Short mmCIF file of C-alpha atoms in Angstrom, two decimals:
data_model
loop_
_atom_site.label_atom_id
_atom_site.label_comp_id
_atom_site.label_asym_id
_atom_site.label_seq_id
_atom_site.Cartn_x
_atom_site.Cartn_y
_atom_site.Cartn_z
CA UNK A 272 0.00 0.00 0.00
CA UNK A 273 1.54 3.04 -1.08
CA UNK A 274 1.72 6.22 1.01
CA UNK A 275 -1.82 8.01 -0.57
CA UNK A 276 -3.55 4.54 0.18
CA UNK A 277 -2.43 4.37 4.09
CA UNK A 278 -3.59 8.39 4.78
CA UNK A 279 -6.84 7.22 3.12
CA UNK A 280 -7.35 4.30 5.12
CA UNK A 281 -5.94 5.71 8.20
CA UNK A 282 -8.94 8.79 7.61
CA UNK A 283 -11.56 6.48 6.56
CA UNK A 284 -11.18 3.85 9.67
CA UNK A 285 -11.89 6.46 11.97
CA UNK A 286 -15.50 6.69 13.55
CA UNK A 287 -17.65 9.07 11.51
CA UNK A 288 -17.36 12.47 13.01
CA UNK A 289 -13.36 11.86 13.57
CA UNK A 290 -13.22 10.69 9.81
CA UNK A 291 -14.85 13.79 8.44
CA UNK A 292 -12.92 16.36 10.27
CA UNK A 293 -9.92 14.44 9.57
CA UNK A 294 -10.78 14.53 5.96
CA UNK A 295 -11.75 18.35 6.07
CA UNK A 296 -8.26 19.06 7.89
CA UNK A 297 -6.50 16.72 5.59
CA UNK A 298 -7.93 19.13 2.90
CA UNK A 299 -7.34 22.19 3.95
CA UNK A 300 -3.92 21.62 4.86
CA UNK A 301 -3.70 20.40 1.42
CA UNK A 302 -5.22 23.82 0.22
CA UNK A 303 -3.15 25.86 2.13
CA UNK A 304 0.35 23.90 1.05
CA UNK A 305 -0.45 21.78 -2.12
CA UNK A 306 2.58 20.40 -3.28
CA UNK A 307 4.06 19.80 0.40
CA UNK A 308 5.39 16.97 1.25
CA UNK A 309 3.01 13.97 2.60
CA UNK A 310 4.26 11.32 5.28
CA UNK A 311 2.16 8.54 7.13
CA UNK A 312 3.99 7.07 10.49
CA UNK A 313 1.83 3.79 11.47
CA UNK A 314 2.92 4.43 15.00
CA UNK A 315 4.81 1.67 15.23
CA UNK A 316 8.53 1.15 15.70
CA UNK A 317 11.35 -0.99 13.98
CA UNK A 318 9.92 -3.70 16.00
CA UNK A 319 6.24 -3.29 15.42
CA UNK A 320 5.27 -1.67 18.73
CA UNK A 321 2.69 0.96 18.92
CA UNK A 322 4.54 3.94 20.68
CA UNK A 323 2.29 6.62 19.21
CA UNK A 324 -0.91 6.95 17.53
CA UNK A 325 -0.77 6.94 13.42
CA UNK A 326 0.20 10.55 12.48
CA UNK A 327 -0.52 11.79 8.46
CA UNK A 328 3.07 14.14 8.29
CA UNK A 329 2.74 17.94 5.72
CA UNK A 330 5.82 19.38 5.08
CA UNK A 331 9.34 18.61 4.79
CA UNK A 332 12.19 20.13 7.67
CA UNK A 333 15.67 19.05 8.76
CA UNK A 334 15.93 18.45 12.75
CA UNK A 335 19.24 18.99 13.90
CA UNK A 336 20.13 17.26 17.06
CA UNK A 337 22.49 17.94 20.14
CA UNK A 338 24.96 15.57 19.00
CA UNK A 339 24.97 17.24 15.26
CA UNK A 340 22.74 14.21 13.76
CA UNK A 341 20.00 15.45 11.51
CA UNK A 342 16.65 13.88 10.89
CA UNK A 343 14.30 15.02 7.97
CA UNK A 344 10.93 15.17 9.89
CA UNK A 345 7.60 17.12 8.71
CA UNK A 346 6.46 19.96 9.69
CA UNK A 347 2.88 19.65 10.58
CA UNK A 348 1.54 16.18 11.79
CA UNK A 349 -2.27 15.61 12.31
CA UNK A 350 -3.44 12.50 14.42
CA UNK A 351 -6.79 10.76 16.20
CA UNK A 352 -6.45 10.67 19.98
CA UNK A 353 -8.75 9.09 22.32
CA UNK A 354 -10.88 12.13 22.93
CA UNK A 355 -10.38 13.72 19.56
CA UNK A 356 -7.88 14.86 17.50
CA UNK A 357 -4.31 16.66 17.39
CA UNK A 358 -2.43 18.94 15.03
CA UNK A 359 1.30 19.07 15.56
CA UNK A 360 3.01 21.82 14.36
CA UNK A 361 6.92 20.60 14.66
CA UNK A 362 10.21 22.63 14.80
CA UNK A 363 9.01 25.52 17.06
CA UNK A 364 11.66 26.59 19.50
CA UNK A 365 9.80 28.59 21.68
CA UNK A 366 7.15 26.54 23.48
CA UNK A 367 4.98 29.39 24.67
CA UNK A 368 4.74 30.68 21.18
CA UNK A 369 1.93 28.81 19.94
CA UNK A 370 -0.77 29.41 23.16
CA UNK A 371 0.63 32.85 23.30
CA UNK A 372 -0.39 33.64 19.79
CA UNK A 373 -2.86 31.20 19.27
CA UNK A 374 -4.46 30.20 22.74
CA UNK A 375 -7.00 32.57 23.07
CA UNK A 376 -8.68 32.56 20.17
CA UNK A 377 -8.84 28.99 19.04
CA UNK A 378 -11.32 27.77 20.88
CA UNK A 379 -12.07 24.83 22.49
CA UNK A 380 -8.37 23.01 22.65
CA UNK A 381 -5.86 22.37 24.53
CA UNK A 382 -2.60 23.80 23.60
CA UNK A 383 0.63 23.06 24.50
CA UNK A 384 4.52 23.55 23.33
CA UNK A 385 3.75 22.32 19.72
CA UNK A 386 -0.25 20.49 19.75
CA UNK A 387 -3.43 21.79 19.65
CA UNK A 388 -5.65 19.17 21.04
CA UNK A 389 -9.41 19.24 20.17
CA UNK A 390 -12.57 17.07 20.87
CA UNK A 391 -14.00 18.50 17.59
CA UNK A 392 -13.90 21.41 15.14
CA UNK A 393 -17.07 22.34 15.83
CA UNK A 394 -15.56 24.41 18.94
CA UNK A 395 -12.72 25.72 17.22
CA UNK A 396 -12.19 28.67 15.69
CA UNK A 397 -10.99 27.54 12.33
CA UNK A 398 -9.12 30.84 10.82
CA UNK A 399 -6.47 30.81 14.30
CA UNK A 400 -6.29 27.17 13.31
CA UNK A 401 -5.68 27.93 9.76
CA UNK A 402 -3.11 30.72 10.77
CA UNK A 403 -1.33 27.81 13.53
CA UNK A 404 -1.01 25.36 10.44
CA UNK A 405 0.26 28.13 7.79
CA UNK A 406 2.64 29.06 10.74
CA UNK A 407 4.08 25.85 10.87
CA UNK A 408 4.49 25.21 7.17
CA UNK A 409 6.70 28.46 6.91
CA UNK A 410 10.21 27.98 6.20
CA UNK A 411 12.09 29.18 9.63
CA UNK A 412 15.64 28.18 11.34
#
């Protein structure tokens, strides 16, 4: 299965109201960065653990490490969670920067150091999401 066909599957086996707003975020990450590029991680590591929930990965960035290894890594991940669903937005440095800008006008979420954490979109204020994802898309060091 290639990397299209696991996004779609991941989106589609969620329960209905998770698999539209994944779909509807899916899309309009699409719309805002259309030829970024798309990543799946199964959650699963070299062994076939589950550490992490599936994430669908936008965006392309180089994480540099302490010890001077690099990783490429995307830039915006979007996942189910148990209660909902999570945007990542990877590679900020300051961890107050995203509820500082974003916080108080997104809405219903919980935001932390690089998430925003939502039961649904229907209590989130989708422009300061929009703004959060175009944010993290931006080319930065």
């Amino acid at each position: 299965m290639n990397m299209q066909e696991q996004i779609k599957k991941y989106i589609a086996d969620q329960p209905e109201q998770k698999r539209d707003e994944m779909h509807e975020l899916h899309q309009l990450i699409l719309r805002i960065s259309p030829e970024c590029k798309l990543w799946f991680l199964d959650g699963k590591n070299s062994d076939g653990k589950i550490v992490s929930n599936p994430n669908i990965g936008y965006g392309h960035q180089l994480i540099e490490y302490a010890g001077g290894k690099t990783r490429e890594f995307y830039r915006i991940g979007l996942s189910s969670n148990t209660t909902g669903l999570s945007i990542y937005i990877i590679g900020i440095e300051d961890k107050k920067y995203l509820s500082q800008v974003y916080g108080e006008n997104i809405g219903k979420a919980s935001v932390t150091g690089y998430c925003i954490k939502f039961k649904t979109l229907k209590g989130i204020n989708i422009d300061t999401l929009e703004a959060a994802i175009r944010f993290g898309l931006e080319v930065r060091k």
